mmCIF file of C-alpha atoms and ligand atoms in Angstrom:
data_model
loop_
_atom_site.group_PDB
_atom_site.id
_atom_site.type_symbol
_atom_site.label_atom_id
_atom_site.label_comp_id
_atom_site.label_asym_id
_atom_site.label_seq_id
_atom_site.Cartn_x
_atom_site.Cartn_y
_atom_site.Cartn_z
ATOM 1 C CA MET A 1 13.194 -4.674 -76.629
ATOM 2 C CA PRO A 2 12.557 -3.874 -72.308
ATOM 3 C CA ASP A 3 12.396 -6.717 -70.038
ATOM 4 C CA ILE A 4 9.367 -6.301 -68.723
ATOM 5 C CA ALA A 5 7.144 -8.366 -65.991
ATOM 6 C CA VAL A 6 4.131 -9.138 -65.097
ATOM 7 C CA TYR A 7 2.969 -9.047 -60.979
ATOM 8 C CA PRO A 8 -0.073 -10.360 -61.002
ATOM 9 C CA GLY A 9 -2.331 -10.708 -57.918
ATOM 10 C CA SER A 10 -5.890 -9.852 -56.265
ATOM 11 C CA PHE A 11 -3.929 -7.083 -54.936
ATOM 12 C CA ASP A 12 -7.812 -6.562 -52.464
ATOM 13 C CA PRO A 13 -5.950 -4.521 -51.240
ATOM 14 C CA ILE A 14 -2.349 -3.736 -51.866
ATOM 15 C CA THR A 15 -0.146 -3.630 -49.101
ATOM 16 C CA ASN A 16 3.394 -2.728 -48.612
ATOM 17 C CA GLY A 17 4.288 -5.988 -49.177
ATOM 18 C CA HIS A 18 3.576 -5.685 -52.290
ATOM 19 C CA MET A 19 5.177 -2.549 -52.949
ATOM 20 C CA ASP A 20 8.123 -3.947 -51.459
ATOM 21 C CA LEU A 21 8.359 -6.575 -54.146
ATOM 22 C CA ILE A 22 7.458 -4.058 -57.113
ATOM 23 C CA GLN A 23 10.739 -2.061 -55.544
ATOM 24 C CA ARG A 24 12.855 -4.908 -55.365
ATOM 25 C CA GLY A 25 11.504 -6.457 -59.033
ATOM 26 C CA LEU A 26 12.323 -2.117 -60.519
ATOM 27 C CA LYS A 27 15.849 -3.735 -59.863
ATOM 28 C CA ILE A 28 15.849 -6.214 -62.518
ATOM 29 C CA PHE A 29 13.245 -5.673 -64.902
ATOM 30 C CA ASP A 30 12.895 -2.167 -67.388
ATOM 31 C CA ARG A 31 9.021 -2.093 -66.593
ATOM 32 C CA ILE A 32 6.860 -4.458 -64.214
ATOM 33 C CA ILE A 33 2.624 -4.491 -64.993
ATOM 34 C CA VAL A 34 0.805 -4.815 -61.545
ATOM 35 C CA ALA A 35 -2.179 -6.554 -63.532
ATOM 36 C CA VAL A 36 -5.339 -7.376 -60.776
ATOM 37 C CA ALA A 37 -7.203 -10.586 -61.837
ATOM 38 C CA LYS A 38 -10.645 -10.550 -62.472
ATOM 39 C CA ASN A 39 -11.724 -13.276 -60.589
ATOM 40 C CA PRO A 40 -15.378 -13.722 -60.573
ATOM 41 C CA VAL A 41 -15.352 -17.012 -58.472
ATOM 42 C CA LYS A 42 -12.989 -15.107 -55.625
ATOM 43 C CA LYS A 43 -14.626 -13.124 -53.476
ATOM 44 C CA SER A 44 -13.359 -9.729 -52.892
ATOM 45 C CA LEU A 45 -13.688 -6.416 -50.479
ATOM 46 C CA PHE A 46 -12.451 -4.027 -52.914
ATOM 47 C CA SER A 47 -14.378 -3.782 -57.044
ATOM 48 C CA THR A 48 -11.608 -4.198 -59.609
ATOM 49 C CA GLU A 49 -11.580 -0.497 -59.851
ATOM 50 C CA GLU A 50 -10.846 0.674 -56.492
ATOM 51 C CA ARG A 51 -8.354 -2.059 -56.487
ATOM 52 C CA MET A 52 -6.979 -0.399 -59.464
ATOM 53 C CA GLU A 53 -7.018 3.020 -58.243
ATOM 54 C CA MET A 54 -5.440 2.539 -55.004
ATOM 55 C CA LEU A 55 -2.382 0.230 -57.011
ATOM 56 C CA ARG A 56 -2.669 4.105 -59.534
ATOM 57 C CA VAL A 57 -2.781 6.138 -56.068
ATOM 58 C CA SER A 58 0.148 4.126 -54.407
ATOM 59 C CA LEU A 59 3.043 3.725 -57.403
ATOM 60 C CA LYS A 60 1.849 7.144 -59.026
ATOM 61 C CA ASP A 61 5.562 7.830 -58.503
ATOM 62 C CA TYR A 62 6.955 4.933 -60.395
ATOM 63 C CA SER A 63 7.299 5.949 -64.165
ATOM 64 C CA GLN A 64 8.242 2.343 -64.760
ATOM 65 C CA VAL A 65 5.241 0.536 -63.453
ATOM 66 C CA THR A 66 1.612 0.295 -64.995
ATOM 67 C CA ILE A 67 -1.910 -0.350 -63.796
ATOM 68 C CA ASP A 68 -3.949 -3.040 -65.409
ATOM 69 C CA SER A 69 -6.649 -6.180 -65.393
ATOM 70 C CA PHE A 70 -6.556 -8.871 -67.117
ATOM 71 C CA GLU A 71 -9.083 -11.976 -67.261
ATOM 72 C CA GLY A 72 -8.391 -15.401 -68.042
ATOM 73 C CA LEU A 73 -5.105 -17.288 -68.445
ATOM 74 C CA LEU A 74 -2.025 -14.937 -67.054
ATOM 75 C CA VAL A 75 -0.100 -16.771 -69.270
ATOM 76 C CA ALA A 76 -1.293 -15.545 -72.718
ATOM 77 C CA TYR A 77 -2.135 -12.267 -70.822
ATOM 78 C CA ALA A 78 2.153 -12.340 -70.235
ATOM 79 C CA LYS A 79 3.060 -13.348 -73.725
ATOM 80 C CA GLY A 80 0.712 -10.351 -75.410
ATOM 81 C CA GLN A 81 2.717 -7.756 -73.262
ATOM 82 C CA ASN A 82 5.560 -9.390 -74.684
ATOM 83 C CA ALA A 83 6.363 -10.163 -70.646
ATOM 84 C CA ARG A 84 9.565 -12.267 -70.298
ATOM 85 C CA ALA A 85 8.464 -13.202 -66.529
ATOM 86 C CA ILE A 86 5.661 -13.425 -64.277
ATOM 87 C CA LEU A 87 6.835 -11.577 -60.726
ATOM 88 C CA ARG A 88 5.935 -13.861 -57.740
ATOM 89 C CA GLY A 89 6.780 -12.932 -54.544
ATOM 90 C CA LEU A 90 7.008 -15.646 -51.438
ATOM 91 C CA ARG A 91 6.761 -15.163 -47.921
ATOM 92 C CA ALA A 92 7.302 -17.722 -45.470
ATOM 93 C CA VAL A 93 7.212 -21.220 -45.634
ATOM 94 C CA THR A 94 3.408 -21.013 -46.646
ATOM 95 C CA ASP A 95 3.338 -19.541 -49.648
ATOM 96 C CA PHE A 96 6.350 -22.512 -51.208
ATOM 97 C CA GLU A 97 3.320 -25.335 -52.642
ATOM 98 C CA TYR A 98 0.930 -22.895 -53.891
ATOM 99 C CA GLU A 99 3.029 -20.758 -55.686
ATOM 100 C CA PHE A 100 5.002 -23.896 -57.298
ATOM 101 C CA GLN A 101 2.043 -25.800 -58.597
ATOM 102 C CA LEU A 102 1.162 -22.219 -60.228
ATOM 103 C CA ALA A 103 4.698 -22.146 -61.757
ATOM 104 C CA MET A 104 4.934 -25.196 -62.921
ATOM 105 C CA MET A 105 1.371 -25.688 -64.374
ATOM 106 C CA ASN A 106 2.437 -21.739 -66.059
ATOM 107 C CA ARG A 107 5.688 -23.405 -68.019
ATOM 108 C CA ARG A 108 4.030 -26.325 -68.961
ATOM 109 C CA LEU A 109 1.198 -24.061 -70.171
ATOM 110 C CA GLU A 110 3.649 -21.394 -71.638
ATOM 111 C CA PRO A 111 7.790 -22.508 -71.413
ATOM 112 C CA GLU A 112 8.932 -19.354 -72.782
ATOM 113 C CA ILE A 113 7.637 -17.511 -69.874
ATOM 114 C CA GLU A 114 10.110 -17.703 -66.993
ATOM 115 C CA THR A 115 8.566 -17.009 -63.215
ATOM 116 C CA VAL A 116 10.469 -15.209 -60.649
ATOM 117 C CA PHE A 117 10.285 -15.146 -57.203
ATOM 118 C CA LEU A 118 11.364 -12.522 -55.058
ATOM 119 C CA MET A 119 11.614 -12.233 -51.205
ATOM 120 C CA THR A 120 9.525 -9.255 -49.398
ATOM 121 C CA GLY A 121 11.494 -7.459 -46.633
ATOM 122 C CA LEU A 122 11.651 -9.394 -43.318
ATOM 123 C CA ARG A 123 9.572 -6.782 -42.185
ATOM 124 C CA TRP A 124 6.455 -7.685 -44.304
ATOM 125 C CA VAL A 125 6.304 -11.527 -44.500
ATOM 126 C CA PHE A 126 3.853 -12.414 -42.748
ATOM 127 C CA LEU A 127 1.805 -9.461 -44.197
ATOM 128 C CA SER A 128 -0.787 -10.654 -46.560
ATOM 129 C CA SER A 129 -4.422 -8.953 -47.993
ATOM 130 C CA SER A 130 -6.272 -11.243 -46.027
ATOM 131 C CA ILE A 131 -5.074 -11.533 -42.487
ATOM 132 C CA LEU A 132 -5.144 -7.253 -42.710
ATOM 133 C CA LYS A 133 -8.622 -7.169 -43.773
ATOM 134 C CA GLU A 134 -9.741 -9.419 -41.544
ATOM 135 C CA ALA A 135 -8.029 -6.550 -38.329
ATOM 136 C CA ALA A 136 -9.700 -3.477 -40.218
ATOM 137 C CA ILE A 137 -12.705 -5.126 -40.541
ATOM 138 C CA HIS A 138 -12.526 -5.819 -36.408
ATOM 139 C CA GLY A 139 -11.139 -1.391 -36.196
ATOM 140 C CA GLY A 140 -7.966 -3.303 -35.900
ATOM 141 C CA ASN A 141 -4.918 -0.203 -36.384
ATOM 142 C CA ILE A 142 -3.374 -1.348 -39.737
ATOM 143 C CA GLU A 143 -1.506 1.990 -40.286
ATOM 144 C CA GLY A 144 2.069 1.897 -41.634
ATOM 145 C CA MET A 145 1.226 -1.682 -43.294
ATOM 146 C CA VAL A 146 -0.280 -0.108 -46.551
ATOM 147 C CA PRO A 147 0.312 2.951 -48.421
ATOM 148 C CA GLU A 148 -1.828 5.780 -47.337
ATOM 149 C CA ILE A 149 -4.630 5.773 -49.730
ATOM 150 C CA VAL A 150 -5.459 2.185 -48.243
ATOM 151 C CA TYR A 151 -5.584 3.117 -44.721
ATOM 152 C CA ALA A 152 -7.963 5.884 -45.549
ATOM 153 C CA LYS A 153 -10.139 3.685 -47.585
ATOM 154 C CA LEU A 154 -10.282 1.179 -44.924
ATOM 155 C CA LYS A 155 -10.373 3.683 -42.517
ATOM 156 C CA GLU A 156 -13.461 5.567 -44.245
ATOM 157 C CA LYS A 157 -14.620 1.781 -44.934
ATOM 158 C CA PHE A 158 -14.719 0.441 -40.969
ATOM 159 C CA GLY A 159 -13.228 3.594 -39.061
ATOM 160 C CA LEU A 160 -10.309 2.487 -37.345
ATOM 161 C CA ARG A 161 -9.249 2.909 -33.654
HETATM 162 P P1 ADP B 1 -3.414 -13.886 -55.186
HETATM 163 O O1 ADP B 1 -4.639 -13.649 -54.541
HETATM 164 O O2 ADP B 1 -2.489 -14.322 -56.391
HETATM 165 O O3 ADP B 1 -2.516 -14.628 -53.552
HETATM 166 P P2 ADP B 1 -1.864 -11.299 -54.488
HETATM 167 O O4 ADP B 1 -2.975 -10.097 -54.077
HETATM 168 O O5 ADP B 1 -2.656 -11.902 -52.269
HETATM 169 O O6 ADP B 1 -3.067 -12.082 -54.806
HETATM 170 O O7 ADP B 1 -0.908 -11.708 -53.669
HETATM 171 C C1 ADP B 1 0.328 -11.373 -54.750
HETATM 172 C C2 ADP B 1 1.163 -11.747 -55.350
HETATM 173 O O8 ADP B 1 2.536 -11.267 -54.418
HETATM 174 C C3 ADP B 1 1.476 -13.191 -54.545
HETATM 175 O O9 ADP B 1 2.920 -13.554 -55.564
HETATM 176 C C4 ADP B 1 1.837 -13.043 -53.109
HETATM 177 O O10 ADP B 1 2.633 -14.109 -52.727
HETATM 178 C C5 ADP B 1 2.565 -11.990 -53.296
HETATM 179 N N1 ADP B 1 2.793 -11.361 -51.764
HETATM 180 C C6 ADP B 1 1.426 -10.536 -50.865
HETATM 181 N N2 ADP B 1 1.917 -10.096 -49.887
HETATM 182 C C7 ADP B 1 3.153 -10.102 -50.142
HETATM 183 C C8 ADP B 1 4.099 -9.871 -48.795
HETATM 184 N N3 ADP B 1 3.848 -9.821 -47.849
HETATM 185 N N4 ADP B 1 6.076 -10.306 -49.378
HETATM 186 C C9 ADP B 1 5.868 -10.388 -50.504
HETATM 187 N N5 ADP B 1 5.087 -11.278 -51.621
HETATM 188 C C10 ADP B 1 3.797 -11.363 -51.218
#
C-alpha cells in the first residue's frame, strides 16, 4: 500500500510556502493529495475551480501529487482516499494553537489517521495567502512569492506594479 497523505487547505491562492511544504512532504509520503476545501462560509478571492487550476499548473511536474477538492468532514474524506495522514504546515508561532485544536479534533473523530506537521523553509515563514492577497489587491508586487501562474492571475486581476 502506498503511503498517502492528504494536504488540505484553502489554497486561495497557492503560494511558495505551500509549494515548499509539498516538496518536503514528498520526501516522506509516496503520494500527496492536495485537497481544496469547499467552504461555503469562508469568502474566497478565487473560485474552487480557479484554485484547483492554479494548483494543477503549479504542480504539473510532480507525478506523485494529485489535486482534488472536498466538502464536509476532512477525516471522512481522507479515509475515503485511503490516506494514512493529514499534512499541515506550521509557520511562526501563530499557527500553533489553531492547528493543535484541529489535529486533536481530527484525532478524536478518526484515531487511525495521524496529522503530520512540517515546517516550511525559512524564506516562507511569514508568508500567508491572506497577507499576499492584501498586498496584491493594493497593487503590491508579489513576484517571487508565488508560482508563475498565480503571479499572472493576480497581475491580470489587480494590475500589479
Ligand atoms: P487553511 O484555510 O486550511 O489554513 P491555507 O491554504 O491557508 O488553508 O493553508 C493550508 C495549510 O498550509 C495550513 O496547514 C497552513 O498552515 C499551511 N501553510 C500555508 N502557508 C504556509 C507557509 N508559508 N509555510 C508553511 N505552511 C503554510
